[in-house]
PDB file of C-alpha atoms and ligand atoms in Angstrom:
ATOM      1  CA  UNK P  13       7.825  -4.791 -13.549  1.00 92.00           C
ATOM      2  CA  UNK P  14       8.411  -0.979 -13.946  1.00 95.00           C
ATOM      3  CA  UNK P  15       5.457   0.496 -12.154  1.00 97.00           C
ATOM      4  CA  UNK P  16       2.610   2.514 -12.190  1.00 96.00           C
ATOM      5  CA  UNK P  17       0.976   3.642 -15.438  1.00 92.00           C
ATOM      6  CA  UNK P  18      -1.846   6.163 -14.900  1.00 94.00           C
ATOM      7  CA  UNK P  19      -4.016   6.517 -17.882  1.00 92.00           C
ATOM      8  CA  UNK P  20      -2.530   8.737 -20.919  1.00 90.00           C
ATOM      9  CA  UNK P  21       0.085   9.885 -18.578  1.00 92.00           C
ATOM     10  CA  UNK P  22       3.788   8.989 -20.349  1.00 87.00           C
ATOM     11  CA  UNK P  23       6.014  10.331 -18.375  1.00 93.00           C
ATOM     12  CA  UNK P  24       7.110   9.101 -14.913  1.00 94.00           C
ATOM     13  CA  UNK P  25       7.629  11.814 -12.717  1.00 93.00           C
ATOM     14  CA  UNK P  26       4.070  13.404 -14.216  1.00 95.00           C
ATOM     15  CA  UNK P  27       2.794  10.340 -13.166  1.00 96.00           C
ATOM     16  CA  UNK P  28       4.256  10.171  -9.792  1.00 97.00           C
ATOM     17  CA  UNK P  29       2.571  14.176  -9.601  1.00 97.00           C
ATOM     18  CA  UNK P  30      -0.761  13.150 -10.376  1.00 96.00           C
ATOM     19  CA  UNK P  31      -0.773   9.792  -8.246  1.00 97.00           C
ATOM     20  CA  UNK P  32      -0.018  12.679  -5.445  1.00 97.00           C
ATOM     21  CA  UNK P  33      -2.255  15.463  -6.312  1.00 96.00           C
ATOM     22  CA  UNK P  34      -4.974  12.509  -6.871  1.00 96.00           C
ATOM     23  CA  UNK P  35      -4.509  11.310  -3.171  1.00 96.00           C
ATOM     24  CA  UNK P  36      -4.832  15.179  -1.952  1.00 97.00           C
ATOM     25  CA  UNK P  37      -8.008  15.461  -3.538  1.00 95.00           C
ATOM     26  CA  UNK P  38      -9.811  12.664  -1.813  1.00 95.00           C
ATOM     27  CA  UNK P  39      -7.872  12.769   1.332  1.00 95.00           C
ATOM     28  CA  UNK P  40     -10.927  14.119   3.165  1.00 93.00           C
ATOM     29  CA  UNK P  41     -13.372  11.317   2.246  1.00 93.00           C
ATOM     30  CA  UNK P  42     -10.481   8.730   1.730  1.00 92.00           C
ATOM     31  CA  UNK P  43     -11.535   6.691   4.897  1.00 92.00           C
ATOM     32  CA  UNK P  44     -15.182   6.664   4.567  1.00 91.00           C
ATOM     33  CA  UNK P  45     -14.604   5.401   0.571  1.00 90.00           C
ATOM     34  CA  UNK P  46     -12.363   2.832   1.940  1.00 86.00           C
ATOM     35  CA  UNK P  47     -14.415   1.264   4.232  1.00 86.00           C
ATOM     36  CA  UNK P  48     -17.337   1.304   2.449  1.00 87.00           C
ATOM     37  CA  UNK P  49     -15.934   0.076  -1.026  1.00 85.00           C
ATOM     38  CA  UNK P  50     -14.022  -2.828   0.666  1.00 83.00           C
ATOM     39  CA  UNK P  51     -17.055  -3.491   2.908  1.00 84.00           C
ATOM     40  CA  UNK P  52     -14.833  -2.943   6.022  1.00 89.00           C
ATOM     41  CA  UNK P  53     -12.763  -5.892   4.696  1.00 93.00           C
ATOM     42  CA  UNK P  54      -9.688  -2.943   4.495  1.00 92.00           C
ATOM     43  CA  UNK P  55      -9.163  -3.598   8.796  1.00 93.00           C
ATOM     44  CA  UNK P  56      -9.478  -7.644   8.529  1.00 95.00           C
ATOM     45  CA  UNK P  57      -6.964  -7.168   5.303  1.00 96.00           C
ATOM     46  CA  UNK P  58      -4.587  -5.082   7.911  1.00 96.00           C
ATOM     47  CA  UNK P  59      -5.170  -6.845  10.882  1.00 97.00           C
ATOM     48  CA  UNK P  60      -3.947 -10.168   9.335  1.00 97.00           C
ATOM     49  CA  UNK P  61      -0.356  -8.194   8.216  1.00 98.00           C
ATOM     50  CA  UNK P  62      -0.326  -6.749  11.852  1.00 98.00           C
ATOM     51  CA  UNK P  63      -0.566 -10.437  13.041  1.00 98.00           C
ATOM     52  CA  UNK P  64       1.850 -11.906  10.597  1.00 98.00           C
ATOM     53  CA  UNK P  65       4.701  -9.131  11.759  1.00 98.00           C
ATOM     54  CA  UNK P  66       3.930  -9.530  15.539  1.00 97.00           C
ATOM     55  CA  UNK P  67       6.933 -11.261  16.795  1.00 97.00           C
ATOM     56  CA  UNK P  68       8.846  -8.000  15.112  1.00 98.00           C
ATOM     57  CA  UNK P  69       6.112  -5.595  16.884  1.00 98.00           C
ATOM     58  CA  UNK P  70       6.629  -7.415  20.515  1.00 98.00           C
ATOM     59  CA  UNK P  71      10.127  -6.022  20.479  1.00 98.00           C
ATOM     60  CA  UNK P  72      10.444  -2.675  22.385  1.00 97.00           C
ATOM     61  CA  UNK P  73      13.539  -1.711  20.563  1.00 98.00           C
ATOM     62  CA  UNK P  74      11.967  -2.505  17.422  1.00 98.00           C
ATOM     63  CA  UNK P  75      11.931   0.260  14.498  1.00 98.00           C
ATOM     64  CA  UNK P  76       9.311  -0.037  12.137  1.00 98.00           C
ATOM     65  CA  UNK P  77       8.405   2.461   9.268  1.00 98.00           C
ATOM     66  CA  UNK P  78       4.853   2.412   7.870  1.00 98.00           C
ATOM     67  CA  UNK P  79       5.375   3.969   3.538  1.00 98.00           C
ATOM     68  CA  UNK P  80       2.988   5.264   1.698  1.00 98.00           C
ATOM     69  CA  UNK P  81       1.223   5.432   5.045  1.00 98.00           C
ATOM     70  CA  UNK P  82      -2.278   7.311   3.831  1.00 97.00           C
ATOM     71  CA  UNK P  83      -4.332   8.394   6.408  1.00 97.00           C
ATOM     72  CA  UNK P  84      -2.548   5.912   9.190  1.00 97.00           C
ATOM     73  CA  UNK P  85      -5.140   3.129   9.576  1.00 96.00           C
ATOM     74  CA  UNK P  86      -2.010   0.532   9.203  1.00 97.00           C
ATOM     75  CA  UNK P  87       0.878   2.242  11.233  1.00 98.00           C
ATOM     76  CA  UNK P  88      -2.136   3.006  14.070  1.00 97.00           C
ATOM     77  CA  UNK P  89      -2.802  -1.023  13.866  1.00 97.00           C
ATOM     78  CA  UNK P  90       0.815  -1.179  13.937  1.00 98.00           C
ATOM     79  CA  UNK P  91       1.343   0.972  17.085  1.00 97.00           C
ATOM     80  CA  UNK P  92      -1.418  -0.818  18.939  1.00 96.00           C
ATOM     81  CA  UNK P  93      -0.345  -4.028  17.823  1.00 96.00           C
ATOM     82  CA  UNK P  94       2.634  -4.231  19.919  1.00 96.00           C
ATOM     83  CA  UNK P  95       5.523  -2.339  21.728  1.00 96.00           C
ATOM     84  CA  UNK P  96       7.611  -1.545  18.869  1.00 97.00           C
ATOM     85  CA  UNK P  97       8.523   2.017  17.566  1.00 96.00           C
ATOM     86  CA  UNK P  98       6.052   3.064  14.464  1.00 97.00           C
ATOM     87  CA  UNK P  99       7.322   5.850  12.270  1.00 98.00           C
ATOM     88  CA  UNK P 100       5.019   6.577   9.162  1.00 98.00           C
ATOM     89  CA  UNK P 101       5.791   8.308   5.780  1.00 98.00           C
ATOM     90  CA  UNK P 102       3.855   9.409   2.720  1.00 98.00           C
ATOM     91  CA  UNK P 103       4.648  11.900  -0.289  1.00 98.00           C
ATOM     92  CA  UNK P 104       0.949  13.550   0.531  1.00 98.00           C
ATOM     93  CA  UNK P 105       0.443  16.479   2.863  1.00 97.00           C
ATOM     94  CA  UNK P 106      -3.087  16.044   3.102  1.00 97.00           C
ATOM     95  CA  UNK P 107      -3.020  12.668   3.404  1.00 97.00           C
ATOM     96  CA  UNK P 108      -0.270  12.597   6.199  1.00 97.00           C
ATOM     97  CA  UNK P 109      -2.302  15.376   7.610  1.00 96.00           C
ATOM     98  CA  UNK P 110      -4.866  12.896   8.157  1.00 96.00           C
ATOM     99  CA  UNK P 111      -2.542  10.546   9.765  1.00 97.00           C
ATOM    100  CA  UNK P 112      -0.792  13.143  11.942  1.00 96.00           C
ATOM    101  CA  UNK P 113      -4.364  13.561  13.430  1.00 95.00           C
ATOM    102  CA  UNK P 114      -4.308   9.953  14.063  1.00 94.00           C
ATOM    103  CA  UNK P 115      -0.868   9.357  15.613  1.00 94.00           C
ATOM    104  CA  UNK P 116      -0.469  12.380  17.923  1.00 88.00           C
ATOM    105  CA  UNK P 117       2.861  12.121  19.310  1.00 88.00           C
ATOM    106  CA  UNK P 118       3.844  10.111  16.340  1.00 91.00           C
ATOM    107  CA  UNK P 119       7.047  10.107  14.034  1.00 94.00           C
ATOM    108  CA  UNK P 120       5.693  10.804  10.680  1.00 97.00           C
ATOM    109  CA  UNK P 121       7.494  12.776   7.821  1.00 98.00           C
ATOM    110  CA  UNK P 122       6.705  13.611   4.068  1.00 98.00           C
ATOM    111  CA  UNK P 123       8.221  11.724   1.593  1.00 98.00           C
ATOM    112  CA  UNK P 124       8.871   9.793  -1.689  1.00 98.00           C
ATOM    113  CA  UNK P 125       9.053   6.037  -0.740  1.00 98.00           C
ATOM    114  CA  UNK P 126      11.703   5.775  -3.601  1.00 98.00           C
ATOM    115  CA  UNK P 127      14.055   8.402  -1.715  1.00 98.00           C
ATOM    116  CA  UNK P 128      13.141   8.362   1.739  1.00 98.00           C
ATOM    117  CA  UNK P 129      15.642  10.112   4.567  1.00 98.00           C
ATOM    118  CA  UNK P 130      16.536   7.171   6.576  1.00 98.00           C
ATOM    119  CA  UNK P 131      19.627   5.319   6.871  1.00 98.00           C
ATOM    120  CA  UNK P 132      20.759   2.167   5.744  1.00 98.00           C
ATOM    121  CA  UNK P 133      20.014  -1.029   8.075  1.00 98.00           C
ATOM    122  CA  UNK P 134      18.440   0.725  10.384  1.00 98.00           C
ATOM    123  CA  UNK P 135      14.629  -0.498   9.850  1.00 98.00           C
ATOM    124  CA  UNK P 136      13.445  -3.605  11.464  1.00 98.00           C
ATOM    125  CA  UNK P 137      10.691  -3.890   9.352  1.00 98.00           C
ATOM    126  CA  UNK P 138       9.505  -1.753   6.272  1.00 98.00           C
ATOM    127  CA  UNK P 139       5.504  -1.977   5.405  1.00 98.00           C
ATOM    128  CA  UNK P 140       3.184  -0.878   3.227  1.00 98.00           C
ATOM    129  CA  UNK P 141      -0.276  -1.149   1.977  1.00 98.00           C
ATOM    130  CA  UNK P 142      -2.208  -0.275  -0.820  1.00 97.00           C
ATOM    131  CA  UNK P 143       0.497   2.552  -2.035  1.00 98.00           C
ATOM    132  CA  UNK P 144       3.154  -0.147  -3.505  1.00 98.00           C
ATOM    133  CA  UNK P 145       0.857  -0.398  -6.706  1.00 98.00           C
ATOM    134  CA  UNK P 146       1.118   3.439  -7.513  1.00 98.00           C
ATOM    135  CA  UNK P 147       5.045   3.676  -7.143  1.00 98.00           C
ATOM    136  CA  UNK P 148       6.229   4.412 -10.645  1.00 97.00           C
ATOM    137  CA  UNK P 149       9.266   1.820 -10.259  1.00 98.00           C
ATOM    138  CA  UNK P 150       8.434  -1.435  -8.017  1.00 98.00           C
ATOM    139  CA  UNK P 151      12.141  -2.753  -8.476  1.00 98.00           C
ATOM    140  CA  UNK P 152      13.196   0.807  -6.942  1.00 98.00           C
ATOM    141  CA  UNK P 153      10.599   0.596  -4.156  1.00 98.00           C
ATOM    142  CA  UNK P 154      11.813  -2.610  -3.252  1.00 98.00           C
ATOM    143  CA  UNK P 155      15.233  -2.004  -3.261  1.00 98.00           C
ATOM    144  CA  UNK P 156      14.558   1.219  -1.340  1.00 98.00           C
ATOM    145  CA  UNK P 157      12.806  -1.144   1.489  1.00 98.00           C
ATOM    146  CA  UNK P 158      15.943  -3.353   1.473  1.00 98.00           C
ATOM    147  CA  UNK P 159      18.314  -0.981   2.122  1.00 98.00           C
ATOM    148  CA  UNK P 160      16.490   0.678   4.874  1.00 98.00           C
ATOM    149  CA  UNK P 161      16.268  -2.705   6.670  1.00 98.00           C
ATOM    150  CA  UNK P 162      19.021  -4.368   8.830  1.00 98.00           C
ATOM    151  CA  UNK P 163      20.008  -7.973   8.688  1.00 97.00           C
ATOM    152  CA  UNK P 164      17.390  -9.864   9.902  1.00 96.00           C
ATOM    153  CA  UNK P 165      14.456  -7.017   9.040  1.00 98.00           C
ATOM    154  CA  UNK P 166      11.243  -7.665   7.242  1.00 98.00           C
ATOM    155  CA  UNK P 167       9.076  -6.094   4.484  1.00 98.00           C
ATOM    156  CA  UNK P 168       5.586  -6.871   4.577  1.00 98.00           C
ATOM    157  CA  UNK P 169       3.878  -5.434   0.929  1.00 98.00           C
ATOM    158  CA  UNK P 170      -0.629  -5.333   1.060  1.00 98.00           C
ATOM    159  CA  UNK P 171      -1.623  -5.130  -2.195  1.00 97.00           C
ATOM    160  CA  UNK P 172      -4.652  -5.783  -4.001  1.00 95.00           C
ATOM    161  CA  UNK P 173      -4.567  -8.298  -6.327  1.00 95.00           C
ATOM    162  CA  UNK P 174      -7.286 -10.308  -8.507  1.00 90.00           C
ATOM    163  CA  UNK P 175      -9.204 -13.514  -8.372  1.00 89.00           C
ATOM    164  CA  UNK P 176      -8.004 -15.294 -11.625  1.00 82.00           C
ATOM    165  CA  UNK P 177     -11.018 -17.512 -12.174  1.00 79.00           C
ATOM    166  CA  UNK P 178     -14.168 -18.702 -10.773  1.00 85.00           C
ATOM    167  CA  UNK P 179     -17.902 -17.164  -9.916  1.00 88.00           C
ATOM    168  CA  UNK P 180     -16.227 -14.371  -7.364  1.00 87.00           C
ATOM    169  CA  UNK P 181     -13.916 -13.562  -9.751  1.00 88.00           C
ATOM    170  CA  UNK P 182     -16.821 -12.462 -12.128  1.00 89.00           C
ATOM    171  CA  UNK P 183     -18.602 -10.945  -9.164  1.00 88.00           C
ATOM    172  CA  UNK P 184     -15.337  -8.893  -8.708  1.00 87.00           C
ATOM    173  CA  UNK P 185     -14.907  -7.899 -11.869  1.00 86.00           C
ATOM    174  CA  UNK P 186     -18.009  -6.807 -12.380  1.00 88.00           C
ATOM    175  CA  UNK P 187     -18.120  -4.652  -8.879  1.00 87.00           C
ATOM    176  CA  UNK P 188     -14.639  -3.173  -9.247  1.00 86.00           C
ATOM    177  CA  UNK P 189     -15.005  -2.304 -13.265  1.00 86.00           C
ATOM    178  CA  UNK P 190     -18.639  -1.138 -13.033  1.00 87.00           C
ATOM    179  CA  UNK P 191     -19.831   0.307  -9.277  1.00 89.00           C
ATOM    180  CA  UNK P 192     -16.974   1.013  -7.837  1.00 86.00           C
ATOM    181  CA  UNK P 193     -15.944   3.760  -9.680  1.00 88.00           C
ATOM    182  CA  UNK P 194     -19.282   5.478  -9.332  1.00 90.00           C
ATOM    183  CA  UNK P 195     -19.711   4.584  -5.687  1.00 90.00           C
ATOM    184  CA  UNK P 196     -15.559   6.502  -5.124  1.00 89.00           C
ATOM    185  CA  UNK P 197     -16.798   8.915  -7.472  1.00 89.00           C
ATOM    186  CA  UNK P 198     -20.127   9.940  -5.951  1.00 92.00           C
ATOM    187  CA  UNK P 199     -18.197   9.807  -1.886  1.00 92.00           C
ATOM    188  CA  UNK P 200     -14.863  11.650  -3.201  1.00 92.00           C
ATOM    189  CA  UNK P 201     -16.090  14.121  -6.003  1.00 91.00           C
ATOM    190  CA  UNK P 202     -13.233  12.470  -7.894  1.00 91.00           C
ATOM    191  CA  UNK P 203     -14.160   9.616  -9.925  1.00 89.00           C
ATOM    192  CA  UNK P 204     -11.070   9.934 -12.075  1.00 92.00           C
ATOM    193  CA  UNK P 205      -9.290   8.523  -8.641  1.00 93.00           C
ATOM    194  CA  UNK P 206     -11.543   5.318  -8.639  1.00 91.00           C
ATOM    195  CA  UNK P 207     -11.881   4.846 -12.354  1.00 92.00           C
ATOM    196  CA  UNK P 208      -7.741   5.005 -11.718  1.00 94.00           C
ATOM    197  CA  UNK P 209      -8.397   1.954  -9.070  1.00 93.00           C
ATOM    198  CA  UNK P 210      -9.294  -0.810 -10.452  1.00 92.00           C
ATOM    199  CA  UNK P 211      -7.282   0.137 -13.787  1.00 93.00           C
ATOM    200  CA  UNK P 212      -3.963  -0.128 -11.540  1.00 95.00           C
ATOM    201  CA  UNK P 213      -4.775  -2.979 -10.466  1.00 95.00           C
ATOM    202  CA  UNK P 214      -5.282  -4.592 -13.840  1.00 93.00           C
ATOM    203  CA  UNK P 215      -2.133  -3.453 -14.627  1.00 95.00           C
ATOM    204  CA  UNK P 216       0.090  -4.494 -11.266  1.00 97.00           C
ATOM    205  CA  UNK P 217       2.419  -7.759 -11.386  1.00 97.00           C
ATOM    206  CA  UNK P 218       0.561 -10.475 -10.037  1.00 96.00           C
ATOM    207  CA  UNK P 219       1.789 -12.062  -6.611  1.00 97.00           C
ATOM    208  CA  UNK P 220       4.048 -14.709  -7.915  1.00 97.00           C
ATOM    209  CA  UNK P 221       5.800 -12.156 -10.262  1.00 97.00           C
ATOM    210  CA  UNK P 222       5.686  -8.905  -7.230  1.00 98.00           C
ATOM    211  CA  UNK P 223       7.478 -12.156  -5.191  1.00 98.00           C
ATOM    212  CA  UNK P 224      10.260 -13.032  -8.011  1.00 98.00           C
ATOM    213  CA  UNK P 225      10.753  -9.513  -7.800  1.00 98.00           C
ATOM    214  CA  UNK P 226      11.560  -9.412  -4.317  1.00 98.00           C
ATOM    215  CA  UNK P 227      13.968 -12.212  -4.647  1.00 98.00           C
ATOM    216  CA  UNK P 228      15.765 -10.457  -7.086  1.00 98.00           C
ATOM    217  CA  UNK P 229      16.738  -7.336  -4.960  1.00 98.00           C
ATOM    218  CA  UNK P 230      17.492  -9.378  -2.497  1.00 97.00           C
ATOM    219  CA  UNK P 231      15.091 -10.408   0.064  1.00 98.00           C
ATOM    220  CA  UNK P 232      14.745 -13.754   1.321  1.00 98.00           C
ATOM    221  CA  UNK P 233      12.164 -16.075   2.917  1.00 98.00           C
ATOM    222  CA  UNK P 234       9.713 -14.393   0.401  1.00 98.00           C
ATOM    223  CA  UNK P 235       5.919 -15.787   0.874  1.00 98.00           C
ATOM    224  CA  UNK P 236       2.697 -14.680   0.247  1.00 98.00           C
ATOM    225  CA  UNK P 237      -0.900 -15.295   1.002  1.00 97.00           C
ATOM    226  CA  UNK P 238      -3.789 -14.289  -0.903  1.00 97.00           C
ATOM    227  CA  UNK P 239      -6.980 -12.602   1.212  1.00 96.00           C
ATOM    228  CA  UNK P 240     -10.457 -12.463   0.388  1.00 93.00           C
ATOM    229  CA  UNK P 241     -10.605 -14.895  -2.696  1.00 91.00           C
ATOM    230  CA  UNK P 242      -7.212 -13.846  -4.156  1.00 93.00           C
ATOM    231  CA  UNK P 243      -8.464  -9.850  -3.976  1.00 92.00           C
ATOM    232  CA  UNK P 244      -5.746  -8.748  -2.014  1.00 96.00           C
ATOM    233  CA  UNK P 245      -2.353 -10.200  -1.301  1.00 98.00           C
ATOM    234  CA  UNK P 246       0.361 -10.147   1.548  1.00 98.00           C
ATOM    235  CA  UNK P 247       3.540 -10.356   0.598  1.00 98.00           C
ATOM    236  CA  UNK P 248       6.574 -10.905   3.067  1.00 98.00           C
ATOM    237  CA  UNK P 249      10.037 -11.315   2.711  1.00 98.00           C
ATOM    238  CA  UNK P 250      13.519 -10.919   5.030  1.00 98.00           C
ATOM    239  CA  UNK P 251      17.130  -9.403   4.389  1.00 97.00           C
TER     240      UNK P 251
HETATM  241  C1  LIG N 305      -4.302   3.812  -1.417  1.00 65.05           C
HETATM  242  S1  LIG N 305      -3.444   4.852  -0.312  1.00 65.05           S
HETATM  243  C2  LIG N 305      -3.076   3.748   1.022  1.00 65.05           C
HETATM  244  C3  LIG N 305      -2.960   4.428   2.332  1.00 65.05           C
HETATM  245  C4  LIG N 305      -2.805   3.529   3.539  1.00 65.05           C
HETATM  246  N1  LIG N 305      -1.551   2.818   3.514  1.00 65.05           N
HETATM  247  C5  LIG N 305      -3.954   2.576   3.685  1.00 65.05           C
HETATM  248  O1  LIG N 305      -3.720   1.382   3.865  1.00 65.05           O
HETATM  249  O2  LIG N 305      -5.108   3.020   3.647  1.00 65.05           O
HETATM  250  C6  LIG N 305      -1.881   5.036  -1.093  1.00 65.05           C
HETATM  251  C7  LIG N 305      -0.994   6.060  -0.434  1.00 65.05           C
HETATM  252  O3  LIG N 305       0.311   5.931  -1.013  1.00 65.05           O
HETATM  253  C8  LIG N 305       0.860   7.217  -1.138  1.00 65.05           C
HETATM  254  N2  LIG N 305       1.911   7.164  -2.154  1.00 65.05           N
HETATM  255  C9  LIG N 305       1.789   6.794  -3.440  1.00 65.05           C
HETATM  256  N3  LIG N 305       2.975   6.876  -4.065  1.00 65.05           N
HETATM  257  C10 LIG N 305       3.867   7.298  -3.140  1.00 65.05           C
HETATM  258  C11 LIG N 305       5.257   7.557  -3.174  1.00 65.05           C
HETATM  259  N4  LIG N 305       5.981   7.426  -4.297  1.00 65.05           N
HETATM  260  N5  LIG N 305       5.860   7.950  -2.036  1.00 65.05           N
HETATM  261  C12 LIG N 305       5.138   8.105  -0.884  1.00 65.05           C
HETATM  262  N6  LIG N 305       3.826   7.897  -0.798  1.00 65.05           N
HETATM  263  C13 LIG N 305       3.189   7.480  -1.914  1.00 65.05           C
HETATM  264  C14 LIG N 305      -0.310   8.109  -1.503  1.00 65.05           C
HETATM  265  O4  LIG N 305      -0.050   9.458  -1.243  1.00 65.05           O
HETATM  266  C15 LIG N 305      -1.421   7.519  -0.640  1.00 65.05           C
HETATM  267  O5  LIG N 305      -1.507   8.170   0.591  1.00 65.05           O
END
């Protein structure tokens, strides 16, 4: 699976560097491109992962870390979502800036979801959206959310994905090779970020292979559901 491949970028920790210096340039407009790009489809897309995890979220002594957390919109649908404890990471200042902003009073800290500062078992659930696909090892970013979790713990991965076949997956194609990038590029000043976009995804495993993969680090009970035509999909899996 390996992991993300930004274009003409060979080496792994360069790419990790400009997947983060990307993010901190469009921090400031990130939500507004978001929600606009995914026509608001972004809060139905996390509001189904917030219901899937709920019987984790009802639990007051619940832990639950939020990676690659952005600008919060998931670990604040998270929070509200239940009575569970919501910590939130991410490897970009502005963008956990952002999310800071969101969460006052919140746990959130800055780092690498590949090394982050927490000890082993001690997660009840690990999730993350929309930052797996620009890790620059997927077997290492699972393995990292394993052995944060405790027995019994859950990951829940929200990833884009792509339609396979079919009139909306020509639509889609068409929207996310041709006007997305110029729509991101004209809201962000960065069209490099949303020419980056749908390149990533071309190039992530798709959900059967992201699921093998979580098998073979060791979660169990690993489904997944496609969203919005096969667009987007939610993985989940225990330990
Ligand atoms: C597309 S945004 C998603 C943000 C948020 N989860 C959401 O749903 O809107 C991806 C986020 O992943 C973060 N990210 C990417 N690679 C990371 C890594 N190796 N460690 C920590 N954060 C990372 C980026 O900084 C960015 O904030």
């Amino acid at each position: 699976m390996k992991g993300t491949t930004p274009h003409g970028i060979r080496d792994e920790q360069d790419a990790a560097r400009w997947v983060r210096d990307m993010f901190g340039r469009i921090a400031p407009r990130y939500d507004l491109a978001n929600h606009l790009l995914s026509y608001n489809l972004d809060r139905l897309w996390r509001r189904r992962t917030v219901k899937r995890v709920r019987a984790i979220l009802d639990r007051p002594e619940a832990r639950v870390l939020d990676i690659c957390c952005g600008t919060g919109d998931l670990a604040v649908a998270l929070r509200n979502g239940g009575k569970a404890r919501v910590l939130a990471s991410d490897f970009c200042h502005p963008m956990l800036q952002a999310a800071t902003r969101k969460l006052p009073g919140g746990v959130l800290f800055e780092s690498d979801a590949l090394r982050l500062p927490v000890r082993d078992s001690s997660l009840d659930l690990v999730t993350v959206a929309f930052g797996f696909r620009n890790l620059i090892d997927y077997d290492a970013g699972l393995r990292e959310m394993r052995r944060v979790l405790r027995p019994g713990g859950m990951a829940a991965i929200l990833e884009f994905s792509q339609p396979r076949s079919g009139f909306f997956a020509a639509v889609y194609h068409f929207y996310s090779r041709r006007i997305l990038p110029r729509i991101g590029g004209l809201i962000t000043g960065a069209p490099d970020a949303y020419r980056y976009l749908p390149e990533s995804i071309r190039k992530f495993p798709d959900a059967p292979e992201l699921a093998d993969g979580m098998r073979l680090v060791g979660f169990t009970h690993v489904s997944f559901e496609y969203l919005t035509g096969g667009s987007v999909a939610l993985h989940l899996g225990r330990v």
